[in-house]
C-alpha cells in the first residue's frame, strides 16, 4: 500500500543536491588525504607527499577550468596564463622577501586586475572563439615570459628560498613534506568551498541558466555580462593562487608552466574527473598524476596512452568519473531527506 | 674444540656472506632525460652512451667491486617533470648519482633539487655558460664543453679562414639562442671581425625567407647561427633554395647540425663549421674502439651527446675509486681537479667551477660527414673561472 | 631618394613575394579547416596532425620510389577514407550531445595528441625531408624565387579555384551548402545529411594531407609539425570567416603579408602576438569575419 500522502510536495533542488553530493565527495577526499599524510609522515617519506602536493596544486588549476567549463560552459584553453602568472609573481616576491602572506597578497591583487582586464576582452566572445582567444592570450604571455631575461627567460628562475608559513597557531617550513601537504590540501579545499559557495548563490545559478539557455536570461532581469565576467575573474584568481604555491614546493619556476600543455592537462583532468562537479577536478588531478607516473615508468609512449584514455572518456564517459559516482550519492542524500 | 671451530667457521661464513652482500649492492645512477618529445633523439644518444659505458665497466668488475645500475626516467624536456622525476630517483630509488638532463632549465632546476637532497648531478649535454658561471652549484658538474669553449675554438678558426670578415648573426629567440650568439660575437669581434647585423627568429619558425632580405642587404662573408633541430633543416635548405649559400661561410653552435638532422639537411649542410668537444673522426685508438662498439650496439654513430655521456661513467668511476666511497662530500672532493680518460682524450674537471677542460675541435661537414679541420688545446679553449659560489 | 627605391626593390618587394609563397601555404592548410569549421561547426584540433599525416605518407610512399606527381593524387585519396572514418566513428558519436562544440573540440584535441604520438612511434622523432621535386630558381621582378615556390603559388591558386568551383557550382557543392545552412530542412528535402557531413570532413582532411605533401620539401617532416600552422590556420579562418573560401584566401594572404612586412619593423618574435591581436579585434568588431559563413554568405 503506497503511502501517497506522505510523499514530499517540495520540488527537489537538483543543483543544491548536486553541490552537496560534491561536498560529500570532497570530504571523503580530505579524509583520504589525511590518511596518506599520516602514512607518509610515519615513513618519513618525501617524494610521494611532494608529488601529492603537486597534484593538489594542479588540481587548483583544474578547479579554475571547471568553474568556467562546468558552470558557464566556456572552455578556456589558456588558464595556464593565470597559473604561471601566480607562480612567477610568487617566485619573484619570495626571492626578495621570503614572506608567504606577502606573496599570496601580491598574487591575489595582480591576478584580480589581470583577469578583470583579460575577461573584458575574452568575454566578448563565446564557444569556440572564447577557447581560441584564451589560447592565444596564454601563448602571448608564455612567449613574453620566455623572452624576458629579467625573469630568467627560457631557463626560468631557481633559488626560491624555503619559506616559513605562519598560520597564527603555528609555523612550519615549506620544505616539510607532510605539513606543507596538509596545508595545500586545506588551501585547495578552501578554494573549492569558496567557489562552490559562490556558484551556489543566485549569481551562480545565473551562470547555470546561461549555460542552459543564454537568450532567456536577460528576460529574467539578470545581466549575462556581469555574471560571466565574475566567473572569469574567480577562475583566474583560483588558478593564480594555486600557481603561487608551486615555487614554494619546488623552489623554481619556468616558462613551461604557461605553455599549452599545462592548460591542456588541466582540461584533460577536468573532463576525466567530471565537468561541473568541482570535486572532479580534485580527484581527476590525483588520478592523472598517479596514472602518468605509473604509465611513464612503464613506457616512454605514455602520452599516447593518456590521449587514448582521454578520448575514451570524452566519448563513453562524458560526465567523467564523478559523473558515475555522484548520482549515487545524490540519491543517498535525497533518500535521507524523506 | 669442534664446537668452537664450528662457531668460528660459522661466524666467518656469516661475515663473508654479509660482506659479499654489501659488495654486491649496486651503485645506482639515476638518468632523467627526455625520452619523449622533441629532444627525444638527444635523450636516445645519452642513453646509448651511458649504457655502453655501464656495460663495459660492469664487465670489468664494476666500481669498487659494485655493479652499476642505471635507472631511467622521462623528463619530457620540461623542468617541472625533471624535478619531480629527480626527486623520485633520489628519495625512492635512492640513487647515488644523477645525470641526463638536456636543456639548461632542467639542469639548473634539478641541480637545485640535488643540493637540497644532498646528492650530486652531472650534465653531459647542457652547454649554457650559466651552469658553470653565474648559476654554478657545488653539486653540479659538467663533463661536456660549454658554449664559451665552443665559441673560442670556432672563432679562432673563422678568423683564420676569413680574416676581418663581416659576420651576420641569426639565432632563435630564447635564452640559449641569444647567449650563444652573444658569446661568439664577443669572441670573434675580439679577433678582428665586424658584425654585419643580427636577427632573432622565434623558436620553431617554419619560414626563414622573411629574413633573407635583411641578410642579403648586409652582404656578410660569414653567417653564425645557433638554431637547432628542425629549425636548422629549414633555415639551411631554404637558404640553399634561395641561392644564399653560394659565397657564404656558415658556422654555428654545436647543436645546430648533428647526426639527428644532417640527413634531412642534405647537401645544404656542406661546408658548415662548428666548434665541438667531440667528433667520430678523432684519430685515437680509444675513439676508434669506442665508435666501433657504439655502432655495433646501436647501429648508429655516436655524436657529442653519446660520447660525453659515455665518458661520464668513467668520470664517476674514477671519482668513486679515488674517494673509496659514494658519499656525496667525499665524491665531490674527489671530483675536484680530477683527470680521466675519454674517447676525446684526457679531460680535467676544474675544481673552481666544476667545468671539464678538454681539447676542442672544429669540424666541417663534407658530404654528410663531419671532418676535423682544426684543434684547440684545453687550456686555451677554457675561459676564466667565473663561478663565485664556491 | 635612391634609398627608398632601393629599399622597395631589395627589401620590401622580395619580402612581399616570399610572403606570398608563405601565404599560399597557409591558405592550403586553412582551406580544409574552414570548410570543416564552416559546415560541421566542428573545431578540428587535429587538423594540423592530418597535415602531418599527409607529409609522412608522402615521405614513406616517396621512399619506395613513387614519384611526387603521383603522390599529389594518391595521398589525398588515401586520406579521404581516413577522414570519413574519423567523422563517422568518432565525431558523430558526440555530435548530438548538448555541449557539442566543447566535446568535439576536446575529442579532436585528444585525437591530435594520439596521432602525433603514433607518428613519432612509427617514424621516429628525427626530422626528415623529401627531395624538392623542382629544383632551380627563377628571377621574378629582380627577386630570386625558387622554382618550387613559384609552382606552389600556381598550384595553390589552382586548388583554391577548384575547391571554390566544386562548392559553388556543382550539385555536390549545393548539397553541402544546403546542409550547412539548415541541416534539418535539407534532410527533409532528401539530402543524406550524415553522409554529406562525413564526406565534407573527409574532404577537409584530404586537403590538409595535400598541403602536407606540397609543403614537406620546404618545411620538412617531423612528428610535431602539425603545430607549425595550426594557430595561424585558425586565425585565418576566424579573420576570413568560418566556412568562407574567399575569406580563407584573402585572410591567409593578407595576414602573411602583414607578418612579412612587420618583421622588418619589429622584432620577429612579436609577429605572432600581432596576428593574435588582429584576430581578437576581428572577433570583437566583426565576429563573422571578413566574408561570413559558408552557406550564409
PDB file of C-alpha atoms in Angstrom, chain B residues 146-323:
ATOM      1  CA  UNK B 146      80.257  24.774 -22.633  1.00  0.00           C
ATOM      2  CA  UNK B 147      79.274  27.417 -25.166  1.00  0.00           C
ATOM      3  CA  UNK B 148      82.308  29.548 -24.340  1.00  0.00           C
ATOM      4  CA  UNK B 149      84.737  26.750 -25.222  1.00  0.00           C
ATOM      5  CA  UNK B 150      82.925  26.020 -28.462  1.00  0.00           C
ATOM      6  CA  UNK B 151      82.964  29.677 -29.442  1.00  0.00           C
ATOM      7  CA  UNK B 152      86.646  30.128 -28.695  1.00  0.00           C
ATOM      8  CA  UNK B 153      87.634  27.226 -30.919  1.00  0.00           C
ATOM      9  CA  UNK B 154      85.262  28.188 -33.713  1.00  0.00           C
ATOM     10  CA  UNK B 155      86.100  31.901 -33.663  1.00  0.00           C
ATOM     11  CA  UNK B 156      89.809  31.163 -33.893  1.00  0.00           C
ATOM     12  CA  UNK B 157      89.218  29.025 -36.970  1.00  0.00           C
ATOM     13  CA  UNK B 158      86.865  31.549 -38.598  1.00  0.00           C
ATOM     14  CA  UNK B 159      89.427  34.300 -38.092  1.00  0.00           C
ATOM     15  CA  UNK B 160      91.970  32.147 -39.866  1.00  0.00           C
ATOM     16  CA  UNK B 161      89.633  31.303 -42.772  1.00  0.00           C
ATOM     17  CA  UNK B 162      88.250  34.773 -43.303  1.00  0.00           C
ATOM     18  CA  UNK B 163      90.298  37.421 -41.547  1.00  0.00           C
ATOM     19  CA  UNK B 164      88.445  40.587 -40.569  1.00  0.00           C
ATOM     20  CA  UNK B 165      85.194  39.209 -42.014  1.00  0.00           C
ATOM     21  CA  UNK B 166      81.724  40.702 -41.867  1.00  0.00           C
ATOM     22  CA  UNK B 167      79.649  38.337 -39.769  1.00  0.00           C
ATOM     23  CA  UNK B 168      75.866  38.132 -39.706  1.00  0.00           C
ATOM     24  CA  UNK B 169      74.194  36.526 -36.702  1.00  0.00           C
ATOM     25  CA  UNK B 170      70.932  34.623 -36.793  1.00  0.00           C
ATOM     26  CA  UNK B 171      69.635  32.926 -33.701  1.00  0.00           C
ATOM     27  CA  UNK B 172      66.453  31.537 -32.191  1.00  0.00           C
ATOM     28  CA  UNK B 173      64.860  33.984 -29.834  1.00  0.00           C
ATOM     29  CA  UNK B 174      65.367  32.333 -26.488  1.00  0.00           C
ATOM     30  CA  UNK B 175      68.000  32.335 -23.775  1.00  0.00           C
ATOM     31  CA  UNK B 176      70.276  29.711 -25.312  1.00  0.00           C
ATOM     32  CA  UNK B 177      69.993  31.132 -28.791  1.00  0.00           C
ATOM     33  CA  UNK B 178      70.788  34.671 -27.699  1.00  0.00           C
ATOM     34  CA  UNK B 179      73.581  33.843 -25.300  1.00  0.00           C
ATOM     35  CA  UNK B 180      75.375  31.566 -27.791  1.00  0.00           C
ATOM     36  CA  UNK B 181      75.250  34.334 -30.387  1.00  0.00           C
ATOM     37  CA  UNK B 182      76.448  36.882 -27.827  1.00  0.00           C
ATOM     38  CA  UNK B 183      79.373  34.694 -26.747  1.00  0.00           C
ATOM     39  CA  UNK B 184      80.508  34.026 -30.286  1.00  0.00           C
ATOM     40  CA  UNK B 185      80.052  37.639 -31.301  1.00  0.00           C
ATOM     41  CA  UNK B 186      82.239  38.867 -28.478  1.00  0.00           C
ATOM     42  CA  UNK B 187      84.946  36.294 -29.203  1.00  0.00           C
ATOM     43  CA  UNK B 188      85.062  36.770 -32.946  1.00  0.00           C
ATOM     44  CA  UNK B 189      84.944  40.570 -32.760  1.00  0.00           C
ATOM     45  CA  UNK B 190      87.916  40.350 -30.434  1.00  0.00           C
ATOM     46  CA  UNK B 191      89.749  38.614 -33.276  1.00  0.00           C
ATOM     47  CA  UNK B 192      89.090  41.332 -35.818  1.00  0.00           C
ATOM     48  CA  UNK B 193      85.724  40.507 -37.350  1.00  0.00           C
ATOM     49  CA  UNK B 194      82.882  43.007 -37.642  1.00  0.00           C
ATOM     50  CA  UNK B 195      79.186  42.463 -37.102  1.00  0.00           C
ATOM     51  CA  UNK B 196      77.018  42.931 -40.196  1.00  0.00           C
ATOM     52  CA  UNK B 197      73.783  42.665 -38.267  1.00  0.00           C
ATOM     53  CA  UNK B 198      71.737  40.208 -36.302  1.00  0.00           C
ATOM     54  CA  UNK B 199      68.220  38.858 -36.228  1.00  0.00           C
ATOM     55  CA  UNK B 200      66.463  36.596 -33.771  1.00  0.00           C
ATOM     56  CA  UNK B 201      63.681  34.436 -35.117  1.00  0.00           C
ATOM     57  CA  UNK B 202      61.015  32.837 -32.950  1.00  0.00           C
ATOM     58  CA  UNK B 203      61.706  29.251 -31.989  1.00  0.00           C
ATOM     59  CA  UNK B 204      60.067  26.772 -34.387  1.00  0.00           C
ATOM     60  CA  UNK B 205      59.885  29.296 -37.201  1.00  0.00           C
ATOM     61  CA  UNK B 206      58.860  27.477 -40.309  1.00  0.00           C
ATOM     62  CA  UNK B 207      59.852  30.055 -42.868  1.00  0.00           C
ATOM     63  CA  UNK B 208      63.138  31.907 -42.646  1.00  0.00           C
ATOM     64  CA  UNK B 209      62.688  33.544 -46.020  1.00  0.00           C
ATOM     65  CA  UNK B 210      61.391  36.669 -44.339  1.00  0.00           C
ATOM     66  CA  UNK B 211      64.882  37.349 -43.023  1.00  0.00           C
ATOM     67  CA  UNK B 212      66.651  36.805 -46.317  1.00  0.00           C
ATOM     68  CA  UNK B 213      66.087  40.350 -47.454  1.00  0.00           C
ATOM     69  CA  UNK B 214      67.968  41.734 -44.486  1.00  0.00           C
ATOM     70  CA  UNK B 215      70.609  39.049 -44.863  1.00  0.00           C
ATOM     71  CA  UNK B 216      71.226  39.913 -48.492  1.00  0.00           C
ATOM     72  CA  UNK B 217      71.394  43.603 -47.739  1.00  0.00           C
ATOM     73  CA  UNK B 218      74.029  43.066 -45.067  1.00  0.00           C
ATOM     74  CA  UNK B 219      76.344  41.276 -47.528  1.00  0.00           C
ATOM     75  CA  UNK B 220      78.176  39.214 -44.923  1.00  0.00           C
ATOM     76  CA  UNK B 221      81.008  36.787 -45.601  1.00  0.00           C
ATOM     77  CA  UNK B 222      80.196  34.650 -42.606  1.00  0.00           C
ATOM     78  CA  UNK B 223      76.881  33.602 -41.094  1.00  0.00           C
ATOM     79  CA  UNK B 224      76.772  32.398 -37.499  1.00  0.00           C
ATOM     80  CA  UNK B 225      73.609  30.653 -36.406  1.00  0.00           C
ATOM     81  CA  UNK B 226      72.528  28.950 -33.201  1.00  0.00           C
ATOM     82  CA  UNK B 227      69.296  27.385 -34.401  1.00  0.00           C
ATOM     83  CA  UNK B 228      68.856  23.679 -33.794  1.00  0.00           C
ATOM     84  CA  UNK B 229      66.892  20.625 -34.834  1.00  0.00           C
ATOM     85  CA  UNK B 230      64.089  21.281 -37.303  1.00  0.00           C
ATOM     86  CA  UNK B 231      64.868  24.985 -37.409  1.00  0.00           C
ATOM     87  CA  UNK B 232      68.315  24.234 -38.841  1.00  0.00           C
ATOM     88  CA  UNK B 233      66.844  21.983 -41.507  1.00  0.00           C
ATOM     89  CA  UNK B 234      64.504  24.720 -42.585  1.00  0.00           C
ATOM     90  CA  UNK B 235      66.993  27.554 -42.414  1.00  0.00           C
ATOM     91  CA  UNK B 236      69.735  25.850 -44.400  1.00  0.00           C
ATOM     92  CA  UNK B 237      67.533  24.203 -47.017  1.00  0.00           C
ATOM     93  CA  UNK B 238      65.610  27.419 -47.567  1.00  0.00           C
ATOM     94  CA  UNK B 239      68.854  29.362 -47.843  1.00  0.00           C
ATOM     95  CA  UNK B 240      70.044  26.875 -50.425  1.00  0.00           C
ATOM     96  CA  UNK B 241      66.779  27.146 -52.372  1.00  0.00           C
ATOM     97  CA  UNK B 242      67.188  30.899 -52.480  1.00  0.00           C
ATOM     98  CA  UNK B 243      70.806  30.712 -53.568  1.00  0.00           C
ATOM     99  CA  UNK B 244      72.199  32.289 -50.434  1.00  0.00           C
ATOM    100  CA  UNK B 245      74.741  29.611 -49.586  1.00  0.00           C
ATOM    101  CA  UNK B 246      76.963  30.342 -52.557  1.00  0.00           C
ATOM    102  CA  UNK B 247      79.635  32.600 -51.162  1.00  0.00           C
ATOM    103  CA  UNK B 248      78.823  32.349 -47.518  1.00  0.00           C
ATOM    104  CA  UNK B 249      80.771  30.579 -44.795  1.00  0.00           C
ATOM    105  CA  UNK B 250      78.121  29.173 -42.480  1.00  0.00           C
ATOM    106  CA  UNK B 251      79.101  28.332 -38.937  1.00  0.00           C
ATOM    107  CA  UNK B 252      77.075  27.640 -35.849  1.00  0.00           C
ATOM    108  CA  UNK B 253      76.658  26.217 -32.369  1.00  0.00           C
ATOM    109  CA  UNK B 254      77.429  22.579 -31.683  1.00  0.00           C
ATOM    110  CA  UNK B 255      73.789  21.624 -31.532  1.00  0.00           C
ATOM    111  CA  UNK B 256      72.936  23.243 -34.864  1.00  0.00           C
ATOM    112  CA  UNK B 257      73.923  20.419 -37.185  1.00  0.00           C
ATOM    113  CA  UNK B 258      74.064  16.986 -35.576  1.00  0.00           C
ATOM    114  CA  UNK B 259      73.615  13.406 -36.672  1.00  0.00           C
ATOM    115  CA  UNK B 260      69.897  13.817 -35.996  1.00  0.00           C
ATOM    116  CA  UNK B 261      69.203  16.458 -38.612  1.00  0.00           C
ATOM    117  CA  UNK B 262      72.123  16.173 -41.020  1.00  0.00           C
ATOM    118  CA  UNK B 263      70.243  13.623 -43.103  1.00  0.00           C
ATOM    119  CA  UNK B 264      67.318  15.950 -43.608  1.00  0.00           C
ATOM    120  CA  UNK B 265      69.523  18.957 -44.368  1.00  0.00           C
ATOM    121  CA  UNK B 266      71.342  17.063 -47.093  1.00  0.00           C
ATOM    122  CA  UNK B 267      73.614  18.984 -49.406  1.00  0.00           C
ATOM    123  CA  UNK B 268      72.738  22.295 -47.796  1.00  0.00           C
ATOM    124  CA  UNK B 269      74.894  21.333 -44.803  1.00  0.00           C
ATOM    125  CA  UNK B 270      78.113  21.091 -46.825  1.00  0.00           C
ATOM    126  CA  UNK B 271      80.710  23.492 -45.577  1.00  0.00           C
ATOM    127  CA  UNK B 272      79.031  24.094 -42.255  1.00  0.00           C
ATOM    128  CA  UNK B 273      81.566  24.507 -39.480  1.00  0.00           C
ATOM    129  CA  UNK B 274      81.201  24.299 -35.715  1.00  0.00           C
ATOM    130  CA  UNK B 275      83.244  24.006 -32.562  1.00  0.00           C
ATOM    131  CA  UNK B 276      82.620  20.806 -30.651  1.00  0.00           C
ATOM    132  CA  UNK B 277      84.142  18.702 -27.973  1.00  0.00           C
ATOM    133  CA  UNK B 278      83.814  15.504 -29.950  1.00  0.00           C
ATOM    134  CA  UNK B 279      83.964  14.065 -33.444  1.00  0.00           C
ATOM    135  CA  UNK B 280      83.880  10.473 -34.640  1.00  0.00           C
ATOM    136  CA  UNK B 281      86.920  11.422 -36.718  1.00  0.00           C
ATOM    137  CA  UNK B 282      89.206  11.879 -33.714  1.00  0.00           C
ATOM    138  CA  UNK B 283      92.223   9.800 -34.585  1.00  0.00           C
ATOM    139  CA  UNK B 284      92.982   7.867 -31.433  1.00  0.00           C
ATOM    140  CA  UNK B 285      92.775   4.141 -30.675  1.00  0.00           C
ATOM    141  CA  UNK B 286      90.365   4.810 -27.775  1.00  0.00           C
ATOM    142  CA  UNK B 287      87.999   6.701 -30.017  1.00  0.00           C
ATOM    143  CA  UNK B 288      88.132   4.136 -32.792  1.00  0.00           C
ATOM    144  CA  UNK B 289      87.314   1.393 -30.311  1.00  0.00           C
ATOM    145  CA  UNK B 290      84.503   3.476 -28.831  1.00  0.00           C
ATOM    146  CA  UNK B 291      82.944   4.305 -32.207  1.00  0.00           C
ATOM    147  CA  UNK B 292      83.054   0.675 -33.289  1.00  0.00           C
ATOM    148  CA  UNK B 293      81.492  -0.573 -30.070  1.00  0.00           C
ATOM    149  CA  UNK B 294      78.835   2.151 -30.211  1.00  0.00           C
ATOM    150  CA  UNK B 295      77.956   1.388 -33.823  1.00  0.00           C
ATOM    151  CA  UNK B 296      77.782  -2.329 -33.132  1.00  0.00           C
ATOM    152  CA  UNK B 297      75.443  -1.857 -30.186  1.00  0.00           C
ATOM    153  CA  UNK B 298      73.150   0.812 -31.617  1.00  0.00           C
ATOM    154  CA  UNK B 299      73.527   0.764 -35.424  1.00  0.00           C
ATOM    155  CA  UNK B 300      74.210   4.497 -35.351  1.00  0.00           C
ATOM    156  CA  UNK B 301      77.210   6.763 -34.999  1.00  0.00           C
ATOM    157  CA  UNK B 302      77.820   8.404 -31.657  1.00  0.00           C
ATOM    158  CA  UNK B 303      77.502  12.166 -31.525  1.00  0.00           C
ATOM    159  CA  UNK B 304      78.813  14.540 -28.867  1.00  0.00           C
ATOM    160  CA  UNK B 305      75.947  13.697 -26.522  1.00  0.00           C
ATOM    161  CA  UNK B 306      76.568   9.972 -26.771  1.00  0.00           C
ATOM    162  CA  UNK B 307      80.330  10.384 -26.378  1.00  0.00           C
ATOM    163  CA  UNK B 308      80.119  12.748 -23.415  1.00  0.00           C
ATOM    164  CA  UNK B 309      77.583  10.525 -21.663  1.00  0.00           C
ATOM    165  CA  UNK B 310      79.900   7.552 -22.221  1.00  0.00           C
ATOM    166  CA  UNK B 311      82.755   9.497 -20.683  1.00  0.00           C
ATOM    167  CA  UNK B 312      80.637  10.436 -17.686  1.00  0.00           C
ATOM    168  CA  UNK B 313      80.515   6.883 -16.356  1.00  0.00           C
ATOM    169  CA  UNK B 314      84.291   6.730 -16.411  1.00  0.00           C
ATOM    170  CA  UNK B 315      84.470  10.103 -14.686  1.00  0.00           C
ATOM    171  CA  UNK B 316      82.210   8.900 -11.914  1.00  0.00           C
ATOM    172  CA  UNK B 317      84.141   5.645 -11.672  1.00  0.00           C
ATOM    173  CA  UNK B 318      87.429   7.499 -11.283  1.00  0.00           C
ATOM    174  CA  UNK B 319      85.935   9.768  -8.628  1.00  0.00           C
ATOM    175  CA  UNK B 320      84.379   6.994  -6.562  1.00  0.00           C
ATOM    176  CA  UNK B 321      87.532   4.924  -6.730  1.00  0.00           C
ATOM    177  CA  UNK B 322      89.587   7.885  -5.603  1.00  0.00           C
ATOM    178  CA  UNK B 323      87.161   8.670  -2.792  1.00  0.00           C
TER     179      UNK B 323
END
